[in-house]
PDB file of C-alpha atoms and ligand atoms in Angstrom:
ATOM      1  CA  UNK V   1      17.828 -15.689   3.326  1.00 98.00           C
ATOM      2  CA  UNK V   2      19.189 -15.364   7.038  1.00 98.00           C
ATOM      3  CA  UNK V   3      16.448 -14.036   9.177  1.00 98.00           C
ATOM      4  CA  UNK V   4      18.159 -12.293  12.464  1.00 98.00           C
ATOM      5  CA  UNK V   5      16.177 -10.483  15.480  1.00 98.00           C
ATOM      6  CA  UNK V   6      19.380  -9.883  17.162  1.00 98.00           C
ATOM      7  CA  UNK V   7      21.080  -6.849  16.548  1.00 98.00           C
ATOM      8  CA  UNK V   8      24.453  -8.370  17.654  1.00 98.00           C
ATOM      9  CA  UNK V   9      23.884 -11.058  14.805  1.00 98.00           C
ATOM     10  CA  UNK V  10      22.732  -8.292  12.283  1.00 98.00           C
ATOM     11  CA  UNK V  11      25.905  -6.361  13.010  1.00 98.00           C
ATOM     12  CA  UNK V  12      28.481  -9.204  12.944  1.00 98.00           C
ATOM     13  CA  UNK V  13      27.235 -10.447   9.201  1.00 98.00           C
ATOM     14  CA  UNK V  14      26.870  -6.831   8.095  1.00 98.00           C
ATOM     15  CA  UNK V  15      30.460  -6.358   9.524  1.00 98.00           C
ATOM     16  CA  UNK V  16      31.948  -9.549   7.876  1.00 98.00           C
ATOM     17  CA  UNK V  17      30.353  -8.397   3.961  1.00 99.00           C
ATOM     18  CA  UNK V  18      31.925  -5.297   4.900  1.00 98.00           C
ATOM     19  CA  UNK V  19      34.868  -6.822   4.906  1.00 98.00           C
ATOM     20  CA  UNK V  20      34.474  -8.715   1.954  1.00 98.00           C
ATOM     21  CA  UNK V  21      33.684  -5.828  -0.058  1.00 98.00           C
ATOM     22  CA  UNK V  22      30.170  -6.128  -0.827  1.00 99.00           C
ATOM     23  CA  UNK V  23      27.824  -3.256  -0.449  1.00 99.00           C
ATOM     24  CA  UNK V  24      24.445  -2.912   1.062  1.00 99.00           C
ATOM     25  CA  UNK V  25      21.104  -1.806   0.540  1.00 99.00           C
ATOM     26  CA  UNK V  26      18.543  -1.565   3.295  1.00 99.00           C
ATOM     27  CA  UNK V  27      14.582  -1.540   2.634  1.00 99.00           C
ATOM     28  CA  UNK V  28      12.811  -0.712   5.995  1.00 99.00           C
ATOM     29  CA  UNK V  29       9.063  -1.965   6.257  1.00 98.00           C
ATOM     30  CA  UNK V  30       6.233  -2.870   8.925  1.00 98.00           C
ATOM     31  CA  UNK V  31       5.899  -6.122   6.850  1.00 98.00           C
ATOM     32  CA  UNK V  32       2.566  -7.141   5.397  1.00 97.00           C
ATOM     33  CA  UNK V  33       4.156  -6.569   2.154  1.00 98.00           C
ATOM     34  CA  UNK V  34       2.740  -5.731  -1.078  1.00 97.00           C
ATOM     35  CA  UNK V  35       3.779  -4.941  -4.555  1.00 97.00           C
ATOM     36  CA  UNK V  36       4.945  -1.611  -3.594  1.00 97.00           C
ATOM     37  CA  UNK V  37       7.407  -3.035  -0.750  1.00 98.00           C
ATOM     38  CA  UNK V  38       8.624  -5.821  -3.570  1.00 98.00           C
ATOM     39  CA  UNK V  39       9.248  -2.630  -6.242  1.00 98.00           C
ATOM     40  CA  UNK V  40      11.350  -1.401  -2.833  1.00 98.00           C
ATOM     41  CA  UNK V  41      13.621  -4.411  -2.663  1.00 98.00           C
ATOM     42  CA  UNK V  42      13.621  -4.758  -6.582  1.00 98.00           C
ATOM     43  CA  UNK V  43      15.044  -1.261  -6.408  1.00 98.00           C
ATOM     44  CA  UNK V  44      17.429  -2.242  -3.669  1.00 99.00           C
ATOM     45  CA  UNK V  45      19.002  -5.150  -5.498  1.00 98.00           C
ATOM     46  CA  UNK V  46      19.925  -2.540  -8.458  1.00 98.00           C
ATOM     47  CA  UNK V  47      22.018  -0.621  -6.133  1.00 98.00           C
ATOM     48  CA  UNK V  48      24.147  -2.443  -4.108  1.00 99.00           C
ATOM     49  CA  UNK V  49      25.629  -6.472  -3.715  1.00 99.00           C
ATOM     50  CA  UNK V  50      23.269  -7.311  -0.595  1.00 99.00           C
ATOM     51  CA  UNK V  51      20.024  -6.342  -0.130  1.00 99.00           C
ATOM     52  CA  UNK V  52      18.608  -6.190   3.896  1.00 99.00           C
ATOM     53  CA  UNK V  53      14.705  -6.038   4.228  1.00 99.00           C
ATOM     54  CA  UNK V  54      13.778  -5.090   7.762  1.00 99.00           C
ATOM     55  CA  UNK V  55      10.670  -6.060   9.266  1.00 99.00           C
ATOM     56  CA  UNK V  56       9.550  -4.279  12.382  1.00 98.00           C
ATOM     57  CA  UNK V  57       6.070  -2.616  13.647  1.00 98.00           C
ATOM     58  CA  UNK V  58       7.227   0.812  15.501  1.00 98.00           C
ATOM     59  CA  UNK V  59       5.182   1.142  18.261  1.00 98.00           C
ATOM     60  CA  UNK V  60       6.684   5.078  18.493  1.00 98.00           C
ATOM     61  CA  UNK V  61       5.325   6.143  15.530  1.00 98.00           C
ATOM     62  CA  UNK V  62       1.629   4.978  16.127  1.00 97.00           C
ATOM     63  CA  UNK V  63      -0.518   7.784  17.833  1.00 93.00           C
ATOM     64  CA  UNK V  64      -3.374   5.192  18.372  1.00 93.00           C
ATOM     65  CA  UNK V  65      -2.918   2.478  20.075  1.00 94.00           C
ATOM     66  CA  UNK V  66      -5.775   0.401  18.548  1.00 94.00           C
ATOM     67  CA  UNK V  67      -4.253   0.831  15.154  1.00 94.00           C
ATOM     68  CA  UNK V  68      -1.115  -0.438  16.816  1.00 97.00           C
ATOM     69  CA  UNK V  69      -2.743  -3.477  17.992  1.00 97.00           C
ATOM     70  CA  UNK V  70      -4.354  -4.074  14.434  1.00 94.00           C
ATOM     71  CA  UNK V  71      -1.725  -3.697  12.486  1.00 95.00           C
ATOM     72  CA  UNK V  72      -1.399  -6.854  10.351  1.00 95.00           C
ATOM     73  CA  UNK V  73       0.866  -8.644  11.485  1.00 97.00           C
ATOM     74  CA  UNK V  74       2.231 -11.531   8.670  1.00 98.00           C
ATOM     75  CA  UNK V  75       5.632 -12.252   9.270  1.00 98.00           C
ATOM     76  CA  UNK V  76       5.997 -16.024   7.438  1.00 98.00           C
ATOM     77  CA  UNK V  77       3.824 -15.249   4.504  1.00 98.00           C
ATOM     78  CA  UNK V  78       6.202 -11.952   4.084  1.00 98.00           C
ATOM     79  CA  UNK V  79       9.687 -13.888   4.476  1.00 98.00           C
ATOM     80  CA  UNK V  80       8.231 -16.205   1.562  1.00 98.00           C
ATOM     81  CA  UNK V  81       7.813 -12.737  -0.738  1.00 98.00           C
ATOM     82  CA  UNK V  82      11.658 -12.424   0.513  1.00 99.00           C
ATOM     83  CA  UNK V  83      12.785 -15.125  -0.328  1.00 98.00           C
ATOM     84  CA  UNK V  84      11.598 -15.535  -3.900  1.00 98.00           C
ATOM     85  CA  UNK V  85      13.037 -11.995  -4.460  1.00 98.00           C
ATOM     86  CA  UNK V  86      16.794 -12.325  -3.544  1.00 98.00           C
ATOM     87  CA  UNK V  87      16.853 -10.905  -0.198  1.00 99.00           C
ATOM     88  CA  UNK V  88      19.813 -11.699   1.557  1.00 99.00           C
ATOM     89  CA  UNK V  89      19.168 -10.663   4.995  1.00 99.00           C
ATOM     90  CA  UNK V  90      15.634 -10.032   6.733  1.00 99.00           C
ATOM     91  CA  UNK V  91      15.712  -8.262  10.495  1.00 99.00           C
ATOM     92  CA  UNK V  92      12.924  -8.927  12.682  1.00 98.00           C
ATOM     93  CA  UNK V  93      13.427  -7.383  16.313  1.00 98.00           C
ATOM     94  CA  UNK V  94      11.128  -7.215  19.338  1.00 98.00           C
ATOM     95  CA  UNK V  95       9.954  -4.106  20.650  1.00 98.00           C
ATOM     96  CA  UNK V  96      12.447  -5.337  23.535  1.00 98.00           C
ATOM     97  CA  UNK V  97      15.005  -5.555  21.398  1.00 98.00           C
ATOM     98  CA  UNK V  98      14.454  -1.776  19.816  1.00 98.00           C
ATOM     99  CA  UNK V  99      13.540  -0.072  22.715  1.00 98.00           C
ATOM    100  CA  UNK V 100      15.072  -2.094  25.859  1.00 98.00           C
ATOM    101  CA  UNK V 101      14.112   0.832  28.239  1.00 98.00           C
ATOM    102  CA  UNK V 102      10.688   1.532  27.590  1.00 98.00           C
ATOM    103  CA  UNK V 103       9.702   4.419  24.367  1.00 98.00           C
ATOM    104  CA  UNK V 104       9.496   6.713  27.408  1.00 97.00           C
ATOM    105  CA  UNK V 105      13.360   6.802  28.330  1.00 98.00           C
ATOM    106  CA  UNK V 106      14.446   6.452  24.650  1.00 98.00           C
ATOM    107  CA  UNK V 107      16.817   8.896  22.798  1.00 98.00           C
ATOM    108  CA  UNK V 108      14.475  10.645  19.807  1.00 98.00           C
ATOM    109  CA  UNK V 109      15.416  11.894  17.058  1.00 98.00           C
ATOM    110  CA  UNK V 110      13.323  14.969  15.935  1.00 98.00           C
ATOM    111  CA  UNK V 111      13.069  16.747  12.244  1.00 98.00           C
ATOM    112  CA  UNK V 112      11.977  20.635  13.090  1.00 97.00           C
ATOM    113  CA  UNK V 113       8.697  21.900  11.240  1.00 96.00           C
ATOM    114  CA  UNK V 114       8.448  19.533   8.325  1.00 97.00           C
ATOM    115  CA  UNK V 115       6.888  17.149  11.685  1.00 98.00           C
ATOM    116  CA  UNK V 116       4.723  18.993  12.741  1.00 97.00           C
ATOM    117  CA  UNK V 117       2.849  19.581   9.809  1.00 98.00           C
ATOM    118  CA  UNK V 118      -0.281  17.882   7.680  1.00 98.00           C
ATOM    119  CA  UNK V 119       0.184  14.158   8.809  1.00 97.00           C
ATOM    120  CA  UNK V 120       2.320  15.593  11.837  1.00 97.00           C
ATOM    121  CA  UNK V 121      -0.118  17.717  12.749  1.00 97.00           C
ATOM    122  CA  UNK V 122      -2.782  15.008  12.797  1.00 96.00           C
ATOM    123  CA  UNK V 123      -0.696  12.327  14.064  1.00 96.00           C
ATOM    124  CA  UNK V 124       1.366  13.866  16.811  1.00 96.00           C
ATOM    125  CA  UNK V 125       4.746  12.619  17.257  1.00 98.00           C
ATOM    126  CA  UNK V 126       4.366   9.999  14.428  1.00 98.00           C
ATOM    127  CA  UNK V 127       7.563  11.698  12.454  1.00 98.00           C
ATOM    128  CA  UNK V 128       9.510  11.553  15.394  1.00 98.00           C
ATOM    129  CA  UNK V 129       8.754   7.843  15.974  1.00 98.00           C
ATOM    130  CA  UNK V 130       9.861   7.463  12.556  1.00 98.00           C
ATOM    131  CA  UNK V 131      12.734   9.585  12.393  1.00 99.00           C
ATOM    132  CA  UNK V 132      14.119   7.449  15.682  1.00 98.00           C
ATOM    133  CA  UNK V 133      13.647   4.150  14.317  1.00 99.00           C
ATOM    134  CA  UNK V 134      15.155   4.737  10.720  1.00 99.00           C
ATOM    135  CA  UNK V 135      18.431   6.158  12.767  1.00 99.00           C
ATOM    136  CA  UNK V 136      18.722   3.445  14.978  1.00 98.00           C
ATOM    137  CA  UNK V 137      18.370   1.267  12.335  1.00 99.00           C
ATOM    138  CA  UNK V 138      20.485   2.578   9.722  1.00 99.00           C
ATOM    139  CA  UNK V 139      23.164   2.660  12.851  1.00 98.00           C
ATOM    140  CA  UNK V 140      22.368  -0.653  13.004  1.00 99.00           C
ATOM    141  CA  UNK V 141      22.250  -1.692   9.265  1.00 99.00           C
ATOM    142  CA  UNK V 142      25.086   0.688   8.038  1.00 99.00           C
ATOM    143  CA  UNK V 143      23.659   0.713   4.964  1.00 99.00           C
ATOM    144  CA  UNK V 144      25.219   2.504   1.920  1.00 99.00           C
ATOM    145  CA  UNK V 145      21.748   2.932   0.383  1.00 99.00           C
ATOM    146  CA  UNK V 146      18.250   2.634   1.661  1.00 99.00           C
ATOM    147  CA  UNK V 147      15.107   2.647  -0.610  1.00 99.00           C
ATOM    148  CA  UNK V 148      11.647   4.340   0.741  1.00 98.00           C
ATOM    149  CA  UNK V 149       8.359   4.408  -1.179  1.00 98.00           C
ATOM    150  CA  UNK V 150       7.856   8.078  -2.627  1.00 98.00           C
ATOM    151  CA  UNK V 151       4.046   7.083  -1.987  1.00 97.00           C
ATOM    152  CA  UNK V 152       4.797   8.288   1.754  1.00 97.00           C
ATOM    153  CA  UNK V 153       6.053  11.371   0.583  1.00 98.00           C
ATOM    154  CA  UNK V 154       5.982  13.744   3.593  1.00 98.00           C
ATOM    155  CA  UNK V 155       7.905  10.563   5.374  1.00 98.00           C
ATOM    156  CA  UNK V 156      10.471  10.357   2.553  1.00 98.00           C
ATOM    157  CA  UNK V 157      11.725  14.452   3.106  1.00 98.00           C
ATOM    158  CA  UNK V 158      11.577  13.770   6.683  1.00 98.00           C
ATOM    159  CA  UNK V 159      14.085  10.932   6.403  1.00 98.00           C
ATOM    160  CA  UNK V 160      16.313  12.842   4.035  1.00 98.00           C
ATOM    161  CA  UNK V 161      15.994  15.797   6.032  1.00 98.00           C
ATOM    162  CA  UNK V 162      17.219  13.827   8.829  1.00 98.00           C
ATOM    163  CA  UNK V 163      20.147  12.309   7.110  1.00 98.00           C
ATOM    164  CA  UNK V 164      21.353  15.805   5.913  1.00 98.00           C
ATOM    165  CA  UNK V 165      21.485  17.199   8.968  1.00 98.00           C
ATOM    166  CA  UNK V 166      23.156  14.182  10.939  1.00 98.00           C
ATOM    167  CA  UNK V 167      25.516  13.951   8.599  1.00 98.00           C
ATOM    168  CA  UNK V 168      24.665  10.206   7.976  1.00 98.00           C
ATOM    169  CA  UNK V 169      26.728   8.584   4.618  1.00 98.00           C
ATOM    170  CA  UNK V 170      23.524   7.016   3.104  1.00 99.00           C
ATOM    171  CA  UNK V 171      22.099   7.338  -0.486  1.00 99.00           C
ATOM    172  CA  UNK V 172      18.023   7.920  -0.078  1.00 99.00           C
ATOM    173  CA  UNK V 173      16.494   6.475  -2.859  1.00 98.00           C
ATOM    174  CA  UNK V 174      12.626   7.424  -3.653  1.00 98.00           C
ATOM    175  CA  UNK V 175      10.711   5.048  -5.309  1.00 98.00           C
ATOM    176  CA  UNK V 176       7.938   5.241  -7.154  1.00 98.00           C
ATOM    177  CA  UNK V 177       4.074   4.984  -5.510  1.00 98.00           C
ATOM    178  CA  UNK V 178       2.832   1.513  -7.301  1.00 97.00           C
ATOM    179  CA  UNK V 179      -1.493   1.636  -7.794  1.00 98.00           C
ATOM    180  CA  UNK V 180      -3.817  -0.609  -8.834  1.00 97.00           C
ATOM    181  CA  UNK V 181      -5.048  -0.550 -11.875  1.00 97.00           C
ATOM    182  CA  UNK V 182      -7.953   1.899 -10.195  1.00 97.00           C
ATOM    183  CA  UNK V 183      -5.575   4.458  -9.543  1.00 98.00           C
ATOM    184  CA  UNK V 184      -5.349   3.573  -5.619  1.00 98.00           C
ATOM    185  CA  UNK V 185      -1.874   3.800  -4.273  1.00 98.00           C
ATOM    186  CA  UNK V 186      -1.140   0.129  -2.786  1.00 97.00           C
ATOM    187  CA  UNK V 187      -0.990   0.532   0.609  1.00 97.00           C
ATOM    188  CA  UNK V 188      -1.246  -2.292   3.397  1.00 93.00           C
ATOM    189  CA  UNK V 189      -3.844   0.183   5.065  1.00 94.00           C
ATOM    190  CA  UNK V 190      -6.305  -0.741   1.678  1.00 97.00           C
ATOM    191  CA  UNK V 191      -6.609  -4.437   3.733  1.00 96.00           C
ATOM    192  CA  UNK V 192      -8.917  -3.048   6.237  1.00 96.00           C
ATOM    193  CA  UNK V 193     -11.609  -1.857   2.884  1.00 98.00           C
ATOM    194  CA  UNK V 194     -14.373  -4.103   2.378  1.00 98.00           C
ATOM    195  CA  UNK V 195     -15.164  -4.271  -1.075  1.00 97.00           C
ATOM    196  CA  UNK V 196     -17.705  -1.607  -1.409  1.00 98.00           C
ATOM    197  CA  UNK V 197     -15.376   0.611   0.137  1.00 98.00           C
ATOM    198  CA  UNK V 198     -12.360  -0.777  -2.533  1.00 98.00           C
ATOM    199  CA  UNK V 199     -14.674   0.764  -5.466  1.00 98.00           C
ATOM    200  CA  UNK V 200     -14.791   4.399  -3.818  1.00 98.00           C
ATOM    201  CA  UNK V 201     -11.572   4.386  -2.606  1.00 98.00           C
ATOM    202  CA  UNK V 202     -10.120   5.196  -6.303  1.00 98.00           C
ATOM    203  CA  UNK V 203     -12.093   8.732  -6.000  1.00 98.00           C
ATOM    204  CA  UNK V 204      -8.840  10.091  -3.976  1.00 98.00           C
ATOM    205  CA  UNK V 205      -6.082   9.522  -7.286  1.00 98.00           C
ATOM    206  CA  UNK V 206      -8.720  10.616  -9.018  1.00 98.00           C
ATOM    207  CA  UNK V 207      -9.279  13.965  -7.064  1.00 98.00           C
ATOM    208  CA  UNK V 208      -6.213  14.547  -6.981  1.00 98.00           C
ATOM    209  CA  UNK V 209      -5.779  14.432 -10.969  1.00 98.00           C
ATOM    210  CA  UNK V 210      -8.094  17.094 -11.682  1.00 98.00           C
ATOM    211  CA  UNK V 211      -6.695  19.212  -8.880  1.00 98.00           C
ATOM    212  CA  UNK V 212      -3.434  19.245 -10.318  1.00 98.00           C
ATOM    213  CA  UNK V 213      -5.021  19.573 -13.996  1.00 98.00           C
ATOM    214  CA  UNK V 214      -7.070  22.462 -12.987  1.00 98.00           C
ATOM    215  CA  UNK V 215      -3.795  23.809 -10.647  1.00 98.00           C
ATOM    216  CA  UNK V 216      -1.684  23.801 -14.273  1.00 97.00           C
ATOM    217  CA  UNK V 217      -4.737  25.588 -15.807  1.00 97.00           C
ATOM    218  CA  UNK V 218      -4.428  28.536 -13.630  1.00 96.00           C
ATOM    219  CA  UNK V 219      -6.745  27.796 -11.376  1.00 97.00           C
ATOM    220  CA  UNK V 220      -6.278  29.307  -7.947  1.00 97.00           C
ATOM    221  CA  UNK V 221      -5.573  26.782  -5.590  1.00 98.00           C
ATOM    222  CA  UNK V 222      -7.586  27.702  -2.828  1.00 98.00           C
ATOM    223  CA  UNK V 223     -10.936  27.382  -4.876  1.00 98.00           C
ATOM    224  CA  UNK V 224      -9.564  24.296  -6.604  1.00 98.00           C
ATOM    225  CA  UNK V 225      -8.954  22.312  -2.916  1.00 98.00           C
ATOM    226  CA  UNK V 226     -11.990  23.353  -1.560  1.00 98.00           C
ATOM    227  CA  UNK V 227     -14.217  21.673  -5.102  1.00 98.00           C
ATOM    228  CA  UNK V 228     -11.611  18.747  -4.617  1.00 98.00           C
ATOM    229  CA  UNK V 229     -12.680  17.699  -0.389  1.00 98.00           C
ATOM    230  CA  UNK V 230     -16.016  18.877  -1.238  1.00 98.00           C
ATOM    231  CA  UNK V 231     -15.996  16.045  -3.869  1.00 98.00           C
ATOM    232  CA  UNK V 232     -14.357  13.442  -1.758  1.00 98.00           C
ATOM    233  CA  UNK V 233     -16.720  14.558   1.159  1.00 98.00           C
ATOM    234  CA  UNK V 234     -19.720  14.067  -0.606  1.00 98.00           C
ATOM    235  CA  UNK V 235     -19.263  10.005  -1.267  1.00 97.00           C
ATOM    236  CA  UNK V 236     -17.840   8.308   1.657  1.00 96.00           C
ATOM    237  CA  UNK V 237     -14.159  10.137   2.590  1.00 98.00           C
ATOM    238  CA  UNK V 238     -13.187  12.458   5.393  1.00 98.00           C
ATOM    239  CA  UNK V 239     -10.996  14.656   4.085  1.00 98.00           C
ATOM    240  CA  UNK V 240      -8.060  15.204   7.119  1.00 97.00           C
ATOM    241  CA  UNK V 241      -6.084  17.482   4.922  1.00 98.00           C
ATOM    242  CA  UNK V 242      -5.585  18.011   1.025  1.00 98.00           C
ATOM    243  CA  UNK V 243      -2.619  20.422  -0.135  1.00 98.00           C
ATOM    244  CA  UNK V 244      -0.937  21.636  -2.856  1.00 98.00           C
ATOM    245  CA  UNK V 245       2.938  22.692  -1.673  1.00 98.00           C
ATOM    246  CA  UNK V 246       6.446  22.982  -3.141  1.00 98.00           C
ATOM    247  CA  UNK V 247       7.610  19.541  -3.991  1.00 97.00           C
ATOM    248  CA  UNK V 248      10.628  20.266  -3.031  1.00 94.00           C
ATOM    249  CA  UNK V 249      10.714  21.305   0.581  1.00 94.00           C
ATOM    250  CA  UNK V 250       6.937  20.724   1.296  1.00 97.00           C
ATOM    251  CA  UNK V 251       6.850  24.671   1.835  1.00 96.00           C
ATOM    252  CA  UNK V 252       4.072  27.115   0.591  1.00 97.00           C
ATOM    253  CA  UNK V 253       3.311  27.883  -3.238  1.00 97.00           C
ATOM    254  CA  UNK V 254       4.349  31.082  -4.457  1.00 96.00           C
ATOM    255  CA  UNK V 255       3.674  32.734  -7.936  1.00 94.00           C
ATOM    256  CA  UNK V 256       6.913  31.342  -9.443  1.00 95.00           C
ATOM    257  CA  UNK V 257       7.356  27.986  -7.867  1.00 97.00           C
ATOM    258  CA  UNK V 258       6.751  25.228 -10.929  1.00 97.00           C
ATOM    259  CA  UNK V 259       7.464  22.249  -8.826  1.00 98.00           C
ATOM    260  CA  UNK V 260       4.347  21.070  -6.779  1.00 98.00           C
ATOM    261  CA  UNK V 261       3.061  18.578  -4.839  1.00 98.00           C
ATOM    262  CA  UNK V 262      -0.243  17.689  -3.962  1.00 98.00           C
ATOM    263  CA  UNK V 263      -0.747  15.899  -0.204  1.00 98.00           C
ATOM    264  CA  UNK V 264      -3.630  14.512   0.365  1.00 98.00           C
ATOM    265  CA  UNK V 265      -4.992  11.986   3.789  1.00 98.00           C
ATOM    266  CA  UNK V 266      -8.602  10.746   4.084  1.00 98.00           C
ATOM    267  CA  UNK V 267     -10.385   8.344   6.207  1.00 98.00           C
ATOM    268  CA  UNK V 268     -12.970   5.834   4.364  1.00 98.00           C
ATOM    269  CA  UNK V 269     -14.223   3.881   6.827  1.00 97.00           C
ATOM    270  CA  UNK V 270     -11.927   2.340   8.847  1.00 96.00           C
ATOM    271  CA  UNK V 271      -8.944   3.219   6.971  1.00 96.00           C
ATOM    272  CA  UNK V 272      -6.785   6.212   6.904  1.00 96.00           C
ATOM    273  CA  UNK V 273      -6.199   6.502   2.976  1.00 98.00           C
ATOM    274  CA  UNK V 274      -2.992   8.770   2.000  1.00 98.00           C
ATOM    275  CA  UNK V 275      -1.921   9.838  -1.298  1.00 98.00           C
ATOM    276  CA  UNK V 276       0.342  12.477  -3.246  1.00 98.00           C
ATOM    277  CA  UNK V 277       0.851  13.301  -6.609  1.00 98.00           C
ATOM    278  CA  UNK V 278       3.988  15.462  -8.025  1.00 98.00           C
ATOM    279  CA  UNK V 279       3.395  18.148 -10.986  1.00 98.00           C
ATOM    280  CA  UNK V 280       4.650  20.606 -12.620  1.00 96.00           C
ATOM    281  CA  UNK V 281       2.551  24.243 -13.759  1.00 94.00           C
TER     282      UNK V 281
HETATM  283  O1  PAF P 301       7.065   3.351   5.900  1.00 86.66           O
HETATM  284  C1  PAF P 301       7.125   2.495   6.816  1.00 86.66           C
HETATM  285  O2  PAF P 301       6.762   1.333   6.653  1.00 86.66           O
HETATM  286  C2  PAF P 301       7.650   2.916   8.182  1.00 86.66           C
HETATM  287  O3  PAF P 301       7.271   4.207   8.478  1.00 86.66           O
HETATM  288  C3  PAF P 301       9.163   2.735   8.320  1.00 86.66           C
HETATM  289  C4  PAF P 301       9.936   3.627   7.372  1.00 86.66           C
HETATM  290  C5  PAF P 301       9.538   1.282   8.070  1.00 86.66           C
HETATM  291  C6  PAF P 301       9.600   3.096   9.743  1.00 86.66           C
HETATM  292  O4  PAF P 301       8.976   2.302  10.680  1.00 86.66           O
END
């Protein structure tokens, strides 16, 4: 696997398999992979001749600095996961490298509405930091596919939002949320549980279930949100926000969509937990 951090190195092997014919598939990540990032690259290496993993924290997408600095951080045990999965090429810029003037004079790219909403609205200018980054990278990358976890799901229309209405030539694959076998959505955020909190954290999937079971009963979804954070409230979750919205466009529910979505983000402890689950009524 070459590892690169210089994007003048990235672009002159990308360039040369160009050349050569081969095609590429690009999973972005913040590293400290799991299963779920593996099922990414998995996905990746069905799709295209080389697969390029980058690995690169975003400091414009975190709201909090603190959460910034704790992010984990484990760059050689992650290039070892790489490795033993076929990845070709693994990116690992600086901040320096990504943003050479400072986030303050940097170019943005911003998705109207869909941003500002549920984890936009609670994590101000996070979808813009992530919006920027994916373009510079896929500008960088020149991928002809890129895989994202569906398990970020508000991220995932965001992104393809983005690359509808820049025009960009890349396939946006969604793949599918990998759990435990608890139910919890594998997230590198689950780290920071101890393991008292790991045997609540499960509660969220399984709130979410029997919202979207009593949602396909008929149930109106007001009353059935409002028994679902009272549930998760009562053992040891904040609720930030649970929803229930068209799948497709993340907009409000009326009588005849079928499609839905339920959006869910709670803190247990020191972990902000996030979850969705697709249905049909
Ligand atoms: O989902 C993530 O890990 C990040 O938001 C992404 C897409 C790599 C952008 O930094």
């Amino acid at each position: 696997m070459l590892v690169v951090a210089q994007t003048n190195q990235l672009r002159e092997q990308i360039k040369a398999w160009q050349r050569a014919g081969e095609t590429i598939a690009f999973v972005p990540t913040m590293g400290n992979l799991h299963t779920g990032h593996l099922t990414l690259v998995e996905e990746a290496k069905q799709r295209a001749t080389k697969v390029v993993v980058s690995i690169f924290v975003n400091p414009m997408q975190f709201d909090n600095k603190n959460d910034l600095t704790n992010y984990p951080r484990t760059l050689e045990q992650d290039s070892g996961q790489l490795i033993a999965h076929g990845v070709d090429m693994l990116f690992t810029p600086t901040p320096d490298i990504m943003y050479p003037k400072g986030l303050d004079a940097q170019t943005f790219v911003e998705v109207p509405n869909i941003s500002n909403i549920f984890c936009g609205e609670s994590r101000p200018g996070h979808f813009r930091g992530v919006a920027t980054i994916v373009a510079k990278l896929f500008n960088l990358v020149t991928p002809d596919v890129a895989c994202f976890g569906v398990k970020d799901y508000q991220q995932l229309r965001v992104i393809k939002l983005m690359v509808e209405d820049l025009s960009m030539d890349i396939d946006i694959v969604g793949v599918d949320t990998v759990r435990e076998e608890s139910g919890l959505a594998k997230s590198s955020r689950n780290g920071y549980l101890n393991q008292q909190q790991l045997t609540v954290a499960p509660l969220l999937y399984q709130v979410m279930q029997q919202l979207a079971a009593e949602v396909s009963n008929g149930q109106r979804i007001d009353i059935a949100i409002a028994k679902a954070t009272e549930t998760l409230n009562q053992s040891d979750f904040t609720t930030d926000y649970i929803r229930v919205q068209r799948a497709d466009n993340l907009g409000d529910v009326t009588d005849n969509d079928r499609e839905l979505v339920i959006l869910a983000a709670a803190n247990l402890g020191p972990a902000r937990l996030i979850d969705n689950l697709v249905f049909k009524r």
